[in-house]
Amino acid sequence: MVEELSHSRWRIKVSHGKDKTRTDTIVLTFDNSKPQSRIRAGHLTLDVRPYVPLPMRCYKCQRYGHGKDRCKKPATVCVICGKGGHVERNCSADAHCVNCRGDHAASSKTCPKFPEE
């Protein structure tokens, strides 16, 4: 198994507001297209599962496929209601997704557009 390991890429961090906390999750890259379901590291046997990164979503317009630095929209859109003029922490409106027009926030993993990206 060690022969198939290309490299250890980075540790996953979780955001809590402006703070980022390191987790115990490490991204490993394997040369084999179908790695084992477990690996041994020293005296430990660890579960391995595929890492699927979140699709890129712009925090300015809330659309998928680009980041806020490349966004062409002139104003920031609320992730919850899809309207401009305020940010999510000040939003009291009903949820409305700008990507599918559904009744959920643009950041929702239940959005039918989410897995397409």
PDB file of C-alpha atoms in Angstrom:
ATOM      1  CA  MET A   1       0.000   0.000   0.000  1.00  0.00           C
ATOM      2  CA  VAL A   2       2.803   2.434   0.814  1.00  0.00           C
ATOM      3  CA  GLU A   3       4.183   1.969  -2.708  1.00  0.00           C
ATOM      4  CA  GLU A   4       0.879   3.267  -4.145  1.00  0.00           C
ATOM      5  CA  LEU A   5       0.902   6.427  -2.018  1.00  0.00           C
ATOM      6  CA  SER A   6       2.039   9.400  -4.124  1.00  0.00           C
ATOM      7  CA  HIS A   7       2.037  11.982  -1.369  1.00  0.00           C
ATOM      8  CA  SER A   8       0.186  13.440   1.568  1.00  0.00           C
ATOM      9  CA  ARG A   9      -1.297  16.665   0.251  1.00  0.00           C
ATOM     10  CA  TRP A  10      -2.730  18.665   3.133  1.00  0.00           C
ATOM     11  CA  ARG A  11      -4.817  18.565   6.252  1.00  0.00           C
ATOM     12  CA  ILE A  12      -8.458  19.556   6.095  1.00  0.00           C
ATOM     13  CA  LYS A  13      -9.337  22.751   7.979  1.00  0.00           C
ATOM     14  CA  VAL A  14     -12.795  23.723   9.225  1.00  0.00           C
ATOM     15  CA  SER A  15     -13.866  27.368   9.325  1.00  0.00           C
ATOM     16  CA  HIS A  16     -15.525  28.785  12.432  1.00  0.00           C
ATOM     17  CA  GLY A  17     -16.198  32.391  11.491  1.00  0.00           C
ATOM     18  CA  LYS A  18     -12.790  33.891  10.717  1.00  0.00           C
ATOM     19  CA  ASP A  19     -10.923  31.140  12.578  1.00  0.00           C
ATOM     20  CA  LYS A  20      -9.755  27.957  10.854  1.00  0.00           C
ATOM     21  CA  THR A  21      -9.224  24.804  12.883  1.00  0.00           C
ATOM     22  CA  ARG A  22      -7.120  21.888  11.695  1.00  0.00           C
ATOM     23  CA  THR A  23      -8.864  18.518  11.768  1.00  0.00           C
ATOM     24  CA  ASP A  24      -7.458  15.001  11.936  1.00  0.00           C
ATOM     25  CA  THR A  25      -8.383  14.466   8.270  1.00  0.00           C
ATOM     26  CA  ILE A  26      -5.473  14.215   5.842  1.00  0.00           C
ATOM     27  CA  VAL A  27      -5.790  14.081   2.043  1.00  0.00           C
ATOM     28  CA  LEU A  28      -3.673  11.314   0.538  1.00  0.00           C
ATOM     29  CA  THR A  29      -3.039  10.797  -3.168  1.00  0.00           C
ATOM     30  CA  PHE A  30      -2.630   7.272  -4.520  1.00  0.00           C
ATOM     31  CA  ASP A  31      -1.166   6.162  -7.850  1.00  0.00           C
ATOM     32  CA  ASN A  32      -3.690   3.328  -7.940  1.00  0.00           C
ATOM     33  CA  SER A  33      -7.088   4.395  -9.318  1.00  0.00           C
ATOM     34  CA  LYS A  34      -8.872   2.232  -6.723  1.00  0.00           C
ATOM     35  CA  PRO A  35      -7.108   2.459  -3.354  1.00  0.00           C
ATOM     36  CA  GLN A  36      -7.707   0.096  -0.466  1.00  0.00           C
ATOM     37  CA  SER A  37     -10.566   0.839   1.917  1.00  0.00           C
ATOM     38  CA  ARG A  38      -8.065   0.832   4.827  1.00  0.00           C
ATOM     39  CA  ILE A  39      -4.394   1.588   5.300  1.00  0.00           C
ATOM     40  CA  ARG A  40      -1.973   0.832   8.092  1.00  0.00           C
ATOM     41  CA  ALA A  41      -0.012   3.704   9.606  1.00  0.00           C
ATOM     42  CA  GLY A  42       2.314   2.453  12.301  1.00  0.00           C
ATOM     43  CA  HIS A  43       0.182   0.446  14.704  1.00  0.00           C
ATOM     44  CA  LEU A  44      -3.069   1.996  13.470  1.00  0.00           C
ATOM     45  CA  THR A  45      -5.492   0.768  10.821  1.00  0.00           C
ATOM     46  CA  LEU A  46      -7.226   3.758   9.239  1.00  0.00           C
ATOM     47  CA  ASP A  47     -10.316   3.925   7.029  1.00  0.00           C
ATOM     48  CA  VAL A  48      -9.831   5.488   3.590  1.00  0.00           C
ATOM     49  CA  ARG A  49     -12.626   7.141   1.650  1.00  0.00           C
ATOM     50  CA  PRO A  50     -12.681   9.333  -1.457  1.00  0.00           C
ATOM     51  CA  TYR A  51     -12.252  13.070  -0.963  1.00  0.00           C
ATOM     52  CA  VAL A  52     -14.792  15.057  -2.950  1.00  0.00           C
ATOM     53  CA  PRO A  53     -14.155  18.802  -2.661  1.00  0.00           C
ATOM     54  CA  LEU A  54     -17.065  21.207  -2.565  1.00  0.00           C
ATOM     55  CA  PRO A  55     -17.820  22.846  -5.917  1.00  0.00           C
ATOM     56  CA  MET A  56     -16.507  26.390  -6.309  1.00  0.00           C
ATOM     57  CA  ARG A  57     -19.220  28.909  -5.416  1.00  0.00           C
ATOM     58  CA  CYS A  58     -18.782  32.669  -5.641  1.00  0.00           C
ATOM     59  CA  TYR A  59     -19.368  34.402  -2.304  1.00  0.00           C
ATOM     60  CA  LYS A  60     -20.386  37.577  -4.148  1.00  0.00           C
ATOM     61  CA  CYS A  61     -23.097  36.415  -6.595  1.00  0.00           C
ATOM     62  CA  GLN A  62     -23.579  32.910  -5.078  1.00  0.00           C
ATOM     63  CA  ARG A  63     -23.265  31.222  -8.494  1.00  0.00           C
ATOM     64  CA  TYR A  64     -21.144  28.141  -9.117  1.00  0.00           C
ATOM     65  CA  GLY A  65     -18.039  27.985 -11.286  1.00  0.00           C
ATOM     66  CA  HIS A  66     -15.987  31.002 -10.210  1.00  0.00           C
ATOM     67  CA  GLY A  67     -14.749  32.801  -7.099  1.00  0.00           C
ATOM     68  CA  LYS A  68     -15.531  36.316  -5.881  1.00  0.00           C
ATOM     69  CA  ASP A  69     -12.243  37.652  -7.290  1.00  0.00           C
ATOM     70  CA  ARG A  70     -13.385  36.821 -10.833  1.00  0.00           C
ATOM     71  CA  CYS A  71     -17.043  37.758 -10.371  1.00  0.00           C
ATOM     72  CA  LYS A  72     -18.483  40.185 -12.925  1.00  0.00           C
ATOM     73  CA  LYS A  73     -21.535  41.132 -10.834  1.00  0.00           C
ATOM     74  CA  PRO A  74     -21.438  44.679  -9.418  1.00  0.00           C
ATOM     75  CA  ALA A  75     -23.099  43.918  -6.056  1.00  0.00           C
ATOM     76  CA  THR A  76     -22.985  41.183  -3.444  1.00  0.00           C
ATOM     77  CA  VAL A  77     -26.013  38.883  -3.250  1.00  0.00           C
ATOM     78  CA  CYS A  78     -27.269  37.323  -0.009  1.00  0.00           C
ATOM     79  CA  VAL A  79     -26.659  33.559   0.151  1.00  0.00           C
ATOM     80  CA  ILE A  80     -30.014  33.044   1.903  1.00  0.00           C
ATOM     81  CA  CYS A  81     -32.574  35.076  -0.059  1.00  0.00           C
ATOM     82  CA  GLY A  82     -30.668  35.804  -3.276  1.00  0.00           C
ATOM     83  CA  LYS A  83     -31.192  39.579  -3.068  1.00  0.00           C
ATOM     84  CA  GLY A  84     -28.666  42.395  -2.814  1.00  0.00           C
ATOM     85  CA  GLY A  85     -28.227  45.135  -0.263  1.00  0.00           C
ATOM     86  CA  HIS A  86     -27.466  43.007   2.789  1.00  0.00           C
ATOM     87  CA  VAL A  87     -25.451  40.007   3.956  1.00  0.00           C
ATOM     88  CA  GLU A  88     -26.705  36.719   5.376  1.00  0.00           C
ATOM     89  CA  ARG A  89     -26.268  37.614   9.046  1.00  0.00           C
ATOM     90  CA  ASN A  90     -28.745  40.491   8.528  1.00  0.00           C
ATOM     91  CA  CYS A  91     -31.226  38.478   6.426  1.00  0.00           C
ATOM     92  CA  SER A  92     -34.700  37.762   7.754  1.00  0.00           C
ATOM     93  CA  ALA A  93     -36.259  36.860   4.386  1.00  0.00           C
ATOM     94  CA  ASP A  94     -37.351  33.393   3.271  1.00  0.00           C
ATOM     95  CA  ALA A  95     -34.688  31.279   1.600  1.00  0.00           C
ATOM     96  CA  HIS A  96     -34.470  31.494  -2.202  1.00  0.00           C
ATOM     97  CA  CYS A  97     -31.689  29.858  -4.220  1.00  0.00           C
ATOM     98  CA  VAL A  98     -30.227  31.947  -7.054  1.00  0.00           C
ATOM     99  CA  ASN A  99     -29.008  28.769  -8.784  1.00  0.00           C
ATOM    100  CA  CYS A 100     -32.214  26.696  -9.058  1.00  0.00           C
ATOM    101  CA  ARG A 101     -34.857  29.108  -7.698  1.00  0.00           C
ATOM    102  CA  GLY A 102     -35.696  26.593  -4.955  1.00  0.00           C
ATOM    103  CA  ASP A 103     -36.737  27.325  -1.373  1.00  0.00           C
ATOM    104  CA  HIS A 104     -33.285  26.923   0.184  1.00  0.00           C
ATOM    105  CA  ALA A 105     -30.090  28.953   0.509  1.00  0.00           C
ATOM    106  CA  ALA A 106     -27.627  28.992  -2.395  1.00  0.00           C
ATOM    107  CA  SER A 107     -25.154  27.133  -0.171  1.00  0.00           C
ATOM    108  CA  SER A 108     -27.496  24.172   0.415  1.00  0.00           C
ATOM    109  CA  LYS A 109     -26.178  20.723  -0.472  1.00  0.00           C
ATOM    110  CA  THR A 110     -29.778  19.736  -1.259  1.00  0.00           C
ATOM    111  CA  CYS A 111     -29.821  22.091  -4.272  1.00  0.00           C
ATOM    112  CA  PRO A 112     -30.285  20.117  -7.505  1.00  0.00           C
ATOM    113  CA  LYS A 113     -27.591  22.306  -9.111  1.00  0.00           C
ATOM    114  CA  PHE A 114     -25.049  21.421  -6.391  1.00  0.00           C
ATOM    115  CA  PRO A 115     -23.920  18.015  -7.718  1.00  0.00           C
ATOM    116  CA  GLU A 116     -23.748  19.280 -11.312  1.00  0.00           C
ATOM    117  CA  GLU A 117     -20.773  21.478 -10.524  1.00  0.00           C
TER     118      GLU A 117
END
